[in-house]
mmCIF file of C-alpha atoms and ligand atoms in Angstrom:
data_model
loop_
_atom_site.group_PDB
_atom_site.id
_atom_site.type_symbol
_atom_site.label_atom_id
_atom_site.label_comp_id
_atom_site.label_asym_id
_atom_site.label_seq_id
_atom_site.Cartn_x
_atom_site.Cartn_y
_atom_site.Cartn_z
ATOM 1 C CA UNK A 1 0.000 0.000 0.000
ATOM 2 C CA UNK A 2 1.388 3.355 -0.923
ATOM 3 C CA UNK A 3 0.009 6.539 0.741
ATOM 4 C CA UNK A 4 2.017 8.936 -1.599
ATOM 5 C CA UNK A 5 0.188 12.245 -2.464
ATOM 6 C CA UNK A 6 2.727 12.094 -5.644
ATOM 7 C CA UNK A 7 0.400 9.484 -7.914
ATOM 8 C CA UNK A 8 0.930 8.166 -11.586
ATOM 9 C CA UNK A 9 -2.823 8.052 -13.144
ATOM 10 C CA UNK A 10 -3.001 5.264 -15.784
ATOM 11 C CA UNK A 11 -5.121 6.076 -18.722
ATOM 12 C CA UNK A 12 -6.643 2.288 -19.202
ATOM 13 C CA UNK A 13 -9.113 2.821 -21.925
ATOM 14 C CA UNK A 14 -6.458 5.862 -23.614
ATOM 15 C CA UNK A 15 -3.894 2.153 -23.556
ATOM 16 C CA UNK A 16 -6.893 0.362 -25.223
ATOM 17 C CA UNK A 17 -7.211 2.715 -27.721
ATOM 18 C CA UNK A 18 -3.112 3.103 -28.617
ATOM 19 C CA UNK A 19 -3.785 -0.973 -28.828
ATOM 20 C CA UNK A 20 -6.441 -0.804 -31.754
ATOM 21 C CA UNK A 21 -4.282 1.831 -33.522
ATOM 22 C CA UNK A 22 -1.745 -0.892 -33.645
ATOM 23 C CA UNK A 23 -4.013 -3.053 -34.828
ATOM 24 C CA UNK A 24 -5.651 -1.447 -37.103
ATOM 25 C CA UNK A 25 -1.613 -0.751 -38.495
ATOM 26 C CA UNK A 26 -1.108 -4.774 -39.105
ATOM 27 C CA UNK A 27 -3.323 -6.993 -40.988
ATOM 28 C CA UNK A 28 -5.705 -8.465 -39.232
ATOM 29 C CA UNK A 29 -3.984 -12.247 -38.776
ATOM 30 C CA UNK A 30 -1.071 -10.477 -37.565
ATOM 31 C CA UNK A 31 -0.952 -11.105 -33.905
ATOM 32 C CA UNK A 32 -0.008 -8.552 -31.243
ATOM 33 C CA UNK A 33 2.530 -9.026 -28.363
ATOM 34 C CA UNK A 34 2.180 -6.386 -26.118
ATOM 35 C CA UNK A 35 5.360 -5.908 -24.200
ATOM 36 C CA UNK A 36 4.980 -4.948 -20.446
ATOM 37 C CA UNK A 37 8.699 -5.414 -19.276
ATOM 38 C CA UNK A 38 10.037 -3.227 -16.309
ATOM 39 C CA UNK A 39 6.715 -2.700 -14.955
ATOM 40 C CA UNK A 40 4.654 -1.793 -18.177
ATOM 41 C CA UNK A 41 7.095 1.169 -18.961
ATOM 42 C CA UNK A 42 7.106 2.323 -15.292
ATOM 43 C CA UNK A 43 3.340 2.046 -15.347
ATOM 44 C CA UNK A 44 1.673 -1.081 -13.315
ATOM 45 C CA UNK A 45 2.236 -4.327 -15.809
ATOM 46 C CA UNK A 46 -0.324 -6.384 -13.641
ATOM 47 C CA UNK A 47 -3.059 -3.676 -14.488
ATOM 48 C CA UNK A 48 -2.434 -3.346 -17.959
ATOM 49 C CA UNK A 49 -2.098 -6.794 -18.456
ATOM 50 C CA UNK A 50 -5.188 -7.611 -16.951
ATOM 51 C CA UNK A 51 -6.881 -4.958 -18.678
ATOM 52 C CA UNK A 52 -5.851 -6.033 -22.372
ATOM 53 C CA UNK A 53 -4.642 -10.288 -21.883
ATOM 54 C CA UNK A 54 -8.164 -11.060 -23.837
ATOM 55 C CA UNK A 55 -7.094 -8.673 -26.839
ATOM 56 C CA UNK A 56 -3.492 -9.788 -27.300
ATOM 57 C CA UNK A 57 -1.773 -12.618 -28.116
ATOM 58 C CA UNK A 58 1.365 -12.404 -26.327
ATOM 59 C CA UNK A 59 2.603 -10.175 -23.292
ATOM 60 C CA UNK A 60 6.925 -10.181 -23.378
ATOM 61 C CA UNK A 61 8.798 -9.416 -20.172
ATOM 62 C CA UNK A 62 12.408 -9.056 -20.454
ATOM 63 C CA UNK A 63 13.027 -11.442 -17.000
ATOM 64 C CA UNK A 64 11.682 -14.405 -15.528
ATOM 65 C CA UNK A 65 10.452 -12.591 -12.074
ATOM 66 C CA UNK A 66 8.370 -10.326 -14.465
ATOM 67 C CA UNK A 67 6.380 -13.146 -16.189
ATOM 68 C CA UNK A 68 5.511 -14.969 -12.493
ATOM 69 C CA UNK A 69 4.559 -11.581 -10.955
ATOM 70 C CA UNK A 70 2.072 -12.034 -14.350
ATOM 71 C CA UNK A 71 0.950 -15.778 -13.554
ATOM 72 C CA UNK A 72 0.575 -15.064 -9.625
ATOM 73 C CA UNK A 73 -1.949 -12.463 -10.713
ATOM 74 C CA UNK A 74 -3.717 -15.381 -13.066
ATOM 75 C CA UNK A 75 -2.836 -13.689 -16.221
ATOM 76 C CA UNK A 76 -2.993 -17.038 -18.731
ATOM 77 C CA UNK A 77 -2.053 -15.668 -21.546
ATOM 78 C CA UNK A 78 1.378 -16.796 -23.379
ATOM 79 C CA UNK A 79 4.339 -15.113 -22.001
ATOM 80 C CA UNK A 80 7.637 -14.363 -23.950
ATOM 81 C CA UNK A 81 10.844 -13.781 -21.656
ATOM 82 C CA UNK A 82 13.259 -12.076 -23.354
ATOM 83 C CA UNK A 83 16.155 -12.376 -21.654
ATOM 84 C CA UNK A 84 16.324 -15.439 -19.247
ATOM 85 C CA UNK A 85 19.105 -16.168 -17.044
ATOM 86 C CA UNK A 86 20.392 -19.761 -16.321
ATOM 87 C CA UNK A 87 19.167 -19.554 -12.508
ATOM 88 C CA UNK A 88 15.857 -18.956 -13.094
ATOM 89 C CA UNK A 89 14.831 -21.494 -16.220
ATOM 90 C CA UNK A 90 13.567 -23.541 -13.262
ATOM 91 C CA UNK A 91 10.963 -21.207 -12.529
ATOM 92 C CA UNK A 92 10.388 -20.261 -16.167
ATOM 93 C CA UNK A 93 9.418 -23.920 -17.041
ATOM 94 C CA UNK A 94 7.106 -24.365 -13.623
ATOM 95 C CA UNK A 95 5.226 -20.583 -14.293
ATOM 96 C CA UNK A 96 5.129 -21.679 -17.945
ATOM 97 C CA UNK A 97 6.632 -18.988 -19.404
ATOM 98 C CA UNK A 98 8.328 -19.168 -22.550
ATOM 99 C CA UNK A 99 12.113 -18.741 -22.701
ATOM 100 C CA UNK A 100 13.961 -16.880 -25.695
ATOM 101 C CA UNK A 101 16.754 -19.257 -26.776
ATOM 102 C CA UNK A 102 19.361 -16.522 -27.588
ATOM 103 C CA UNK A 103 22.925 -18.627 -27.110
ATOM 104 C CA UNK A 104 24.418 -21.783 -26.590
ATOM 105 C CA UNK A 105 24.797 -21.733 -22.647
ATOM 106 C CA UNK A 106 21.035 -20.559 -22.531
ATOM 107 C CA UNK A 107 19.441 -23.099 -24.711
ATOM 108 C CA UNK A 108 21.458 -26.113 -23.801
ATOM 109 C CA UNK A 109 20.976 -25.312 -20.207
ATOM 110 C CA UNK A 110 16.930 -25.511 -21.087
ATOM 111 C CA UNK A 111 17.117 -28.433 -23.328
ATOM 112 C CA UNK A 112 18.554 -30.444 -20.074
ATOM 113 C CA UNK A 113 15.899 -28.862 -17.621
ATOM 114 C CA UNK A 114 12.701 -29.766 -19.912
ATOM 115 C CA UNK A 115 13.913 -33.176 -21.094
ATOM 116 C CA UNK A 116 14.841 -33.544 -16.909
ATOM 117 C CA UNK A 117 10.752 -32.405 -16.101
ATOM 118 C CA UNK A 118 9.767 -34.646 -18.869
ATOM 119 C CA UNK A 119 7.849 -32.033 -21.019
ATOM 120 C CA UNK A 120 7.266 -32.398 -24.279
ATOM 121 C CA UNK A 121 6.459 -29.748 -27.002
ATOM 122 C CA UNK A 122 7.372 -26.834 -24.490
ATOM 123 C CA UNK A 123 6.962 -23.446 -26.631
ATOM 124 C CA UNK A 124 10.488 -21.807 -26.819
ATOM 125 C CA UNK A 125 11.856 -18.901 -29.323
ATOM 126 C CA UNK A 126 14.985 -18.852 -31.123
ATOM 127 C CA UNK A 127 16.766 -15.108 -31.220
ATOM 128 C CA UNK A 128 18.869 -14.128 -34.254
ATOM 129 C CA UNK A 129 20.799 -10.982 -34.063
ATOM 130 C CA UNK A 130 20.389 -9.450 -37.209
ATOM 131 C CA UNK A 131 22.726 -6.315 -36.475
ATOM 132 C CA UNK A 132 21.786 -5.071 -33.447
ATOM 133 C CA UNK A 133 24.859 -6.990 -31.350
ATOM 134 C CA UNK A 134 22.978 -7.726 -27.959
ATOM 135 C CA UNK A 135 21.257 -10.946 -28.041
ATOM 136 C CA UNK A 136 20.713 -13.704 -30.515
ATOM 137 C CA UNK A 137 22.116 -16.779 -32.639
ATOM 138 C CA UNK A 138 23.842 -15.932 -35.858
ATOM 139 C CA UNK A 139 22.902 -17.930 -39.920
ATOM 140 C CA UNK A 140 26.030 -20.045 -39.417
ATOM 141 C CA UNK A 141 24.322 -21.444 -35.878
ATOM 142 C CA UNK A 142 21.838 -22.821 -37.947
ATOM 143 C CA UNK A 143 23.031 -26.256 -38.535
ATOM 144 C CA UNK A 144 24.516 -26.332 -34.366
ATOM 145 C CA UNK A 145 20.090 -25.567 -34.024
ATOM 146 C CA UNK A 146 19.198 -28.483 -36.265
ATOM 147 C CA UNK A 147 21.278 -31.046 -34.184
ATOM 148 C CA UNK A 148 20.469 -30.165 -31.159
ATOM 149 C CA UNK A 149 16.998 -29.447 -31.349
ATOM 150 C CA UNK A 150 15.538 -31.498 -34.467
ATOM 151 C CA UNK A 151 15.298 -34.699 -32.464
ATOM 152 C CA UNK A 152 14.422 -33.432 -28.951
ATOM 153 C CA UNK A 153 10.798 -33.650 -28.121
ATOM 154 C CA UNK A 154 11.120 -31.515 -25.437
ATOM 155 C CA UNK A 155 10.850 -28.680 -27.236
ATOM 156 C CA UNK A 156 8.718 -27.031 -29.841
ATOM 157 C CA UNK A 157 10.368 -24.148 -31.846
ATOM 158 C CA UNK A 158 7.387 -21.801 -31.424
ATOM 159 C CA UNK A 159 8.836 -18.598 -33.225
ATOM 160 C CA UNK A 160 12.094 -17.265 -34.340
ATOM 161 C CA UNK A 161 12.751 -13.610 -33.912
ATOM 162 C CA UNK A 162 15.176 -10.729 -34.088
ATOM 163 C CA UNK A 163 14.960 -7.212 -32.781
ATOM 164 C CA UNK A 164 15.746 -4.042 -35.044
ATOM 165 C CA UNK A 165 18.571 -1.370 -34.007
ATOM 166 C CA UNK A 166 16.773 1.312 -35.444
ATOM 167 C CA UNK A 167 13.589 1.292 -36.573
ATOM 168 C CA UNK A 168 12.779 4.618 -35.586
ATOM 169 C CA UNK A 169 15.655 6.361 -37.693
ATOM 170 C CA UNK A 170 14.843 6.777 -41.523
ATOM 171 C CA UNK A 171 18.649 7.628 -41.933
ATOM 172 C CA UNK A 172 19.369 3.775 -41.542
ATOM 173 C CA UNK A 173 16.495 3.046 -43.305
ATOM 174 C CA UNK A 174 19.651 0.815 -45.548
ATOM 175 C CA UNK A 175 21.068 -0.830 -42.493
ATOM 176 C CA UNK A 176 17.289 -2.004 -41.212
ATOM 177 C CA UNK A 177 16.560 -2.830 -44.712
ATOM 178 C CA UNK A 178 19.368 -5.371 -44.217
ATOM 179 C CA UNK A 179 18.216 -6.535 -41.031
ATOM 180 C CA UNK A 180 14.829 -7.312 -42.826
ATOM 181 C CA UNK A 181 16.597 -9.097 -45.774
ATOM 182 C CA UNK A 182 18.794 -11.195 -43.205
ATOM 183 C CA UNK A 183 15.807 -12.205 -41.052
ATOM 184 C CA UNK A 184 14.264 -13.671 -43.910
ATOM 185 C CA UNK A 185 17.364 -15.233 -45.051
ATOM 186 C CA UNK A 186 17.739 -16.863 -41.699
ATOM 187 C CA UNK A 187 14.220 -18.552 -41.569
ATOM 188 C CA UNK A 188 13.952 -19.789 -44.883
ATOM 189 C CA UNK A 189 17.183 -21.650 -43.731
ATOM 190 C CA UNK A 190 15.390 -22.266 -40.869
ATOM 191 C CA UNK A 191 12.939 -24.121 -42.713
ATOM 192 C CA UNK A 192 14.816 -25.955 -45.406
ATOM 193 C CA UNK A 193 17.053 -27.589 -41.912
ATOM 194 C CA UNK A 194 14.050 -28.119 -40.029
ATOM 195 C CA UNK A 195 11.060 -28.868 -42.434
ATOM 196 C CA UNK A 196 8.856 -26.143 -40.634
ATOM 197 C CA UNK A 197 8.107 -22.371 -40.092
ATOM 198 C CA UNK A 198 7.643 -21.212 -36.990
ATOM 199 C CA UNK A 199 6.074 -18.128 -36.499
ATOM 200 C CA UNK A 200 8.303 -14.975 -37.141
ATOM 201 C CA UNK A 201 8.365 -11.497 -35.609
ATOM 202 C CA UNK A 202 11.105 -8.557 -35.654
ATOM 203 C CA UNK A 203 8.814 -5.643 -35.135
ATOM 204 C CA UNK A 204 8.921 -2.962 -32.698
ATOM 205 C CA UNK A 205 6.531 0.139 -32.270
ATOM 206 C CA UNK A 206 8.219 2.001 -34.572
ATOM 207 C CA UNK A 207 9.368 -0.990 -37.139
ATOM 208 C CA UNK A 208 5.268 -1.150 -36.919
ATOM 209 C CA UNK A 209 4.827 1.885 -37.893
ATOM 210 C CA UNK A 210 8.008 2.391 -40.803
ATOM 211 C CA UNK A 211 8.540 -0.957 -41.831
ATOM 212 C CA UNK A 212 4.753 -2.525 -42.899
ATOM 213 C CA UNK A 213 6.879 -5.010 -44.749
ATOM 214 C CA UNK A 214 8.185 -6.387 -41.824
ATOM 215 C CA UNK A 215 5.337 -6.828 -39.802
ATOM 216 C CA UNK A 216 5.543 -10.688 -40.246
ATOM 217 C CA UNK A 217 2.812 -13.161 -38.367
ATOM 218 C CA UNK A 218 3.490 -11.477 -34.717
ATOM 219 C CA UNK A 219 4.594 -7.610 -33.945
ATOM 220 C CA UNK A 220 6.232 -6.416 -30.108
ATOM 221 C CA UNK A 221 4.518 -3.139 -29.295
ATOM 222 C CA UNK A 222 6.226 -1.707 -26.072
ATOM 223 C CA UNK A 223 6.204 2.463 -25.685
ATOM 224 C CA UNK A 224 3.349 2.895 -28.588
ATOM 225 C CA UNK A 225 1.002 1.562 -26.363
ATOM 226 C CA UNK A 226 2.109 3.730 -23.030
ATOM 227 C CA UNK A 227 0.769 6.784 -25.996
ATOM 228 C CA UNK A 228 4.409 7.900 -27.310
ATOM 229 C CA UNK A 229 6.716 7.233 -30.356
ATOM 230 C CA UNK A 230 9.669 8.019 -31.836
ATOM 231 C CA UNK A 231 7.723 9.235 -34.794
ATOM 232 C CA UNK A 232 6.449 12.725 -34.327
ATOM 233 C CA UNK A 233 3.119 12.315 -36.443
ATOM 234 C CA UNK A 234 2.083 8.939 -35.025
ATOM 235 C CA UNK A 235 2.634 10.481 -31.767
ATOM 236 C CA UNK A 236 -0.326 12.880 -32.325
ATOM 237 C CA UNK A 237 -3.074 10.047 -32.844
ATOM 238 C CA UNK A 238 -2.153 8.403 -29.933
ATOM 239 C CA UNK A 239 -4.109 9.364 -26.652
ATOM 240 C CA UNK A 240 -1.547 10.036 -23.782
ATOM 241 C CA UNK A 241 -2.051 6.761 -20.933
ATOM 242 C CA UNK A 242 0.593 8.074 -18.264
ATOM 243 C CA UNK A 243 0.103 11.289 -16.100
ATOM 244 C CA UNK A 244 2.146 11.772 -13.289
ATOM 245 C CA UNK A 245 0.870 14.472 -10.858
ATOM 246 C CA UNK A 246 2.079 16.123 -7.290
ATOM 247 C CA UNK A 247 0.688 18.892 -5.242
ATOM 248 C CA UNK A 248 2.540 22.105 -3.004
ATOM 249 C CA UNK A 249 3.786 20.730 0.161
ATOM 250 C CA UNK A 250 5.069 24.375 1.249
ATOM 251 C CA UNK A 251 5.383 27.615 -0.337
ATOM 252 C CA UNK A 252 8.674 30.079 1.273
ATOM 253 C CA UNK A 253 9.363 33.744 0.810
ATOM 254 C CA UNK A 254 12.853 34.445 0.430
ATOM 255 C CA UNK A 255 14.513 37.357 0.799
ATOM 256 C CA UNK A 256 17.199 38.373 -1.961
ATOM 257 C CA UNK A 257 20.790 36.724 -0.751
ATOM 258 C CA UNK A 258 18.857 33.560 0.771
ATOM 259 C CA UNK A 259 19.803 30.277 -0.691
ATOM 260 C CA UNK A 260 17.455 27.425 -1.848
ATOM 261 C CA UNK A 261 18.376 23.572 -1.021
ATOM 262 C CA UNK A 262 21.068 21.152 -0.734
ATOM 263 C CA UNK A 263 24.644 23.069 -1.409
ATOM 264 C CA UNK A 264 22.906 26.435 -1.526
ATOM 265 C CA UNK A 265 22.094 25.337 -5.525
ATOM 266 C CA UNK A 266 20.077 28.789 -5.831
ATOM 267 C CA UNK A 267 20.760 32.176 -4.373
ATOM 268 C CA UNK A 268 18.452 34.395 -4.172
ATOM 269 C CA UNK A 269 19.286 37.533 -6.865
ATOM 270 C CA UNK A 270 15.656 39.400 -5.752
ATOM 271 C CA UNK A 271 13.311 38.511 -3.214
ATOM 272 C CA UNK A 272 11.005 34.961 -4.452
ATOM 273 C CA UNK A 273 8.650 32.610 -3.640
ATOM 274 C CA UNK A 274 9.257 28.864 -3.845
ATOM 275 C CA UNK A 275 6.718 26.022 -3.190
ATOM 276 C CA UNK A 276 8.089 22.508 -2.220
ATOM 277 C CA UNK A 277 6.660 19.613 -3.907
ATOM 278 C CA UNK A 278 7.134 15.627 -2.736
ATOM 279 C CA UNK A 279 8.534 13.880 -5.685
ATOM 280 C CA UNK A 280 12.529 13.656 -6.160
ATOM 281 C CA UNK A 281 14.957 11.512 -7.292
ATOM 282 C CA UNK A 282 14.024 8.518 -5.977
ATOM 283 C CA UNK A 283 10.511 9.044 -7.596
ATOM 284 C CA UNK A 284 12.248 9.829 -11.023
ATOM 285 C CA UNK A 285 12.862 12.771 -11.306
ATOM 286 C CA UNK A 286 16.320 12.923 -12.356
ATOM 287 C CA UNK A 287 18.853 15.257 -10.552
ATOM 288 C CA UNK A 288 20.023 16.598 -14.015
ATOM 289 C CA UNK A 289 16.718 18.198 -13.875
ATOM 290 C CA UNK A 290 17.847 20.581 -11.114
ATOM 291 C CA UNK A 291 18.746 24.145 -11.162
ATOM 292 C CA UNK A 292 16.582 25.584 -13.775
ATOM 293 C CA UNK A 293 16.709 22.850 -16.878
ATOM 294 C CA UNK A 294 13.568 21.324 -15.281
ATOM 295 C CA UNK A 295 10.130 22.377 -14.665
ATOM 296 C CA UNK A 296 6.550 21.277 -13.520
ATOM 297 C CA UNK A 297 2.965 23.118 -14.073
ATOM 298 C CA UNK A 298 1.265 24.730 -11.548
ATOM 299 C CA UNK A 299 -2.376 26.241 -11.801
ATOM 300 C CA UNK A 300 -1.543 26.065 -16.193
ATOM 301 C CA UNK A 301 1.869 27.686 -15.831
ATOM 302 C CA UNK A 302 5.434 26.388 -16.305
ATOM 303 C CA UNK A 303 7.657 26.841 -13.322
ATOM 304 C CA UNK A 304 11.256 26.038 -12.846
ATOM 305 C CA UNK A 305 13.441 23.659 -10.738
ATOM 306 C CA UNK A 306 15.142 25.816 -8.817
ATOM 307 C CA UNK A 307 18.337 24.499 -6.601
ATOM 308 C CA UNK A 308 19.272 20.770 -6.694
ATOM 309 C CA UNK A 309 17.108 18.001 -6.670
ATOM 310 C CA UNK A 310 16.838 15.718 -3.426
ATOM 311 C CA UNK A 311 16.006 12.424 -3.007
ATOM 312 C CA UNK A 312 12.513 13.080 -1.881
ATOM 313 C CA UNK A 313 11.329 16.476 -3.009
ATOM 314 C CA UNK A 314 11.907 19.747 -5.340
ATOM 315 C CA UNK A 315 11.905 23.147 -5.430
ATOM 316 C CA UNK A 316 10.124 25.202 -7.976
ATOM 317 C CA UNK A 317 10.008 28.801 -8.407
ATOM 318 C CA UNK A 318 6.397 30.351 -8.076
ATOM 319 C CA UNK A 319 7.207 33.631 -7.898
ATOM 320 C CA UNK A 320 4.793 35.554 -9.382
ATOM 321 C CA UNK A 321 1.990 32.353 -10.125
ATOM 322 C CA UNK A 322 -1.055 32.695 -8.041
ATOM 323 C CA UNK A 323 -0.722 29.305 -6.049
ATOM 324 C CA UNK A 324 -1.104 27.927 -2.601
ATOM 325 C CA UNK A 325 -0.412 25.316 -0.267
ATOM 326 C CA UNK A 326 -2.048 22.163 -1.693
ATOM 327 C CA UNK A 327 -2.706 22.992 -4.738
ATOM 328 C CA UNK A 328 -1.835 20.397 -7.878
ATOM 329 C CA UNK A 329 1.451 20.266 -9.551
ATOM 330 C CA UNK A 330 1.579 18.653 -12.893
ATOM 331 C CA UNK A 331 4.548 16.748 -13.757
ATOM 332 C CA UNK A 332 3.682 15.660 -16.926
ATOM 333 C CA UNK A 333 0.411 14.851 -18.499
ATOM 334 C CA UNK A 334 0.638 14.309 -21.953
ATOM 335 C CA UNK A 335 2.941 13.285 -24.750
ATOM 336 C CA UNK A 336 4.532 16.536 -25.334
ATOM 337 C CA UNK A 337 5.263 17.179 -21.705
ATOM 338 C CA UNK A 338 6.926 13.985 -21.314
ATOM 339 C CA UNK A 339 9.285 14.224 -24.431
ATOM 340 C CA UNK A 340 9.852 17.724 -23.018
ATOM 341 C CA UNK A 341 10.824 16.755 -19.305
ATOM 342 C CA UNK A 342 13.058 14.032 -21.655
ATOM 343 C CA UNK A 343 14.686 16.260 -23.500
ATOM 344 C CA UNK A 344 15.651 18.572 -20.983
ATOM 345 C CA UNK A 345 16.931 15.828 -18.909
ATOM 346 C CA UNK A 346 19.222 14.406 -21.673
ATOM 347 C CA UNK A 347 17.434 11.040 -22.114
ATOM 348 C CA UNK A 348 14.391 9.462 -24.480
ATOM 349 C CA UNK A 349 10.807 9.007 -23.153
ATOM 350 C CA UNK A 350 11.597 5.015 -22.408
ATOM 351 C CA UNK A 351 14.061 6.397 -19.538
ATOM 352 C CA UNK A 352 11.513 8.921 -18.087
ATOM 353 C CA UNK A 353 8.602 6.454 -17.367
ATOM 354 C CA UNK A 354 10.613 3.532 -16.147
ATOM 355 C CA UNK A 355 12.482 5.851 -13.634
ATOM 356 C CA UNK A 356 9.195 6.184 -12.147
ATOM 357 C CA UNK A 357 10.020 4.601 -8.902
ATOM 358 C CA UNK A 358 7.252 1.832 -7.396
ATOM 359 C CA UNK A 359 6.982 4.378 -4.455
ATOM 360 C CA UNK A 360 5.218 6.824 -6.272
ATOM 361 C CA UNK A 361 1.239 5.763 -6.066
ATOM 362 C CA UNK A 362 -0.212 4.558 -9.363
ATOM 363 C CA UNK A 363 -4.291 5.386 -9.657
ATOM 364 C CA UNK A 364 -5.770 3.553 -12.349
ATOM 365 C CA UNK A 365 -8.416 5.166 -14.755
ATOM 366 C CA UNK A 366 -10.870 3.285 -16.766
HETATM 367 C C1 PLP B 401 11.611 -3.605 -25.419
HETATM 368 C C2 PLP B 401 11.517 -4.426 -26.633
HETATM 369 C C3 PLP B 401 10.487 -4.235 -27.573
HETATM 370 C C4 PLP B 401 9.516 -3.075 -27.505
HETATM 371 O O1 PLP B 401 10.091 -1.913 -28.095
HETATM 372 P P1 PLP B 401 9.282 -0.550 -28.233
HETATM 373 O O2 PLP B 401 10.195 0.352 -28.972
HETATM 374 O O3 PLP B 401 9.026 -0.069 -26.850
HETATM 375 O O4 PLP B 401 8.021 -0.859 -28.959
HETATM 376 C C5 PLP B 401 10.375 -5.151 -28.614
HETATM 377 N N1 PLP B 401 11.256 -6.168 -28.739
HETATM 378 C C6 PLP B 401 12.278 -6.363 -27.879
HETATM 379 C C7 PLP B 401 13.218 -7.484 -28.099
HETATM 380 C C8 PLP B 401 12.455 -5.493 -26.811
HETATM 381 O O5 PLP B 401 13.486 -5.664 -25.959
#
């Protein structure tokens, strides 16, 4: 239970909505895995998957601990794990999640463990890295595949995959074009060693929304469906899901020559009035956000981080706002305000919401 007055409000039906866009994006036998790794995007992955598990196909989480959280919850809906680690396959295979096969280590370690519980036909997915260097088998790993899986009945090859480096950047449209070309390469080899297809996927949100010849049987929509893109016109259809909100703990008159905060980050040049407000760094705000490249909203206008951020509250400069005690403080509540807050902090919307720390209160709207 979390008490904070600082709250994140979670736009269910405006994350239904982003959903259908997606949808209506990819033909309609083209099934949707909607990724809710590190907490849904710093929102609450157990309320958005329970809101949308009977309108996707697949939820991905990028560890093992983030599918069971799903399955303790009674989510039954297939579960992709990106990025398993050889301690917890154990669990994967008993919360029946499905493990992405990305190396040798990883997928003989598996092969052992489901022959060992006697399973047969357990869903796994075979990662190629296609350019992006991070996770995956390579073509020439093909054949190793074939001998160590074509026998086993263990295992069932459910879908091969790769991930795009940059989907979102038209000035490698060439180097994802590539990707694409070696993806297909791979499976078709694939299928000539194994005598089947599997199902195939390589899209992100924006690969969705610049590569339509890539879309494939499945697509991964992560940050689309928390209402932002990397694509500025997409960006506008989307309805914003994530609002993060405060209010004035305490307002102080200072006279020119007083100092605000940790360090004495501000002096005073004139005489001003600050208001406190309870979210800091350990709520996400970052502390790059300090002295001035920051703000929040108060009462419809911008105000400033003043001073440096703490761990548990900021400083904002009110001087001249008409504003009181208790009275709501914006953070951000829409698209534009996030990418803004982003921006000024250096980073991409992704950081932002999964900064969000599980202390601040989420309040979920539907
Ligand atoms: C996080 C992730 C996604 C989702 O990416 P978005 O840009 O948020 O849509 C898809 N695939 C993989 C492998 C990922 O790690």
């Amino acid at each position: 239970m979390s008490n904070h007055v600082t709250t994140l409000r979670i736009d269910l039906n405006a994350l239904h909505f982003n959903l259908n866009y997606f949808k209506s994006k990819v033909k309609s036998e083209t099934k949707i895995m909607a990724v809710v790794k590190a907490f849904g995007y710093g929102s609450d992955a157990i309320a958005v998957a329970q809101f949308i598990q009977n309108k996707v196909s697949y939820f991905a989480v990028a560890y093992t601990h983030e599918g069971v959280s799903l399955r303790e919850v009674g989510i039954k809906t297939p579960i992709l794990v990106l990025h398993p680690q050889k301690e917890n396959l154990v669990d994967l295979l008993s919360y029946d999640l499905e493990p992405n096969l990305y190396n040798r280590n990883i997928l003989e370690e598996f092969v052992e463990i489901a022959s060992h519980n006697k399973v047969t036909d357990y869903p796994v997915h075979i990662k190629f890295n296609t350019g992006l260097n991070r996770l995956g088998f390579s073509f020439e790993d093909i054949d190793y595949l074939r001998n160590e899986l074509k026998e086993s009945l263990a295992l069932k090859v459910k879908s091969l995959f790769s991930h795009l480096a940059a989907s979102e950047d038209l000035n490698e449209k060439e180097f994802t074009l590539d990707q694409i070309a070696l993806f297909k390469k791979i499976s078709t080899e694939f299928q000539h060693k194994f005598g089947f297809m599997p199902e195939l996927h390589l899209c992100n949100t924006s690969g969705v929304l610049n590569y339509p010849e890539a879309h494939l049987d499945m697509v991964r929509v992560g940050i689309g469906l928390y209402g932002l893109t990397n694509e500025k016109n997409a960006g506008l259809v989307l309805k914003n899901v994530l609002s993060l909100k405060s209010i004035i703990s305490q307002i102080h008159s200072l006279k020119k020559g007083e100092s605000i905060g940790y360090n004495r980050g501000l002096i005073a040049k004139e005489s001003m009035h600050i208001a406190t407000i309870p979210i800091g760094h350990a709520d996400g705000i970052p502390r790059i956000l300090g002295n001035g490249k920051g703000f929040v909203h108060i009462n419809g206008q911008k105000v400033q981080i003043v001073g440096n951020v703490c761990m548990d509250m900021i400083m904002v400069d009110i001087s001249g706002i008409e504003c009181k005690e208790g009275d709501s403080v914006v953070i951000f509540d829409s698209q534009e305000s996030i990418e803004e807050l982003a921006t000024a902090a250096d980073t991409i919307s992704y950081e932002m919401l999964t900064a969000i720390s599980q202390r601040v209160r989420r309040v979920l709207v539907s």
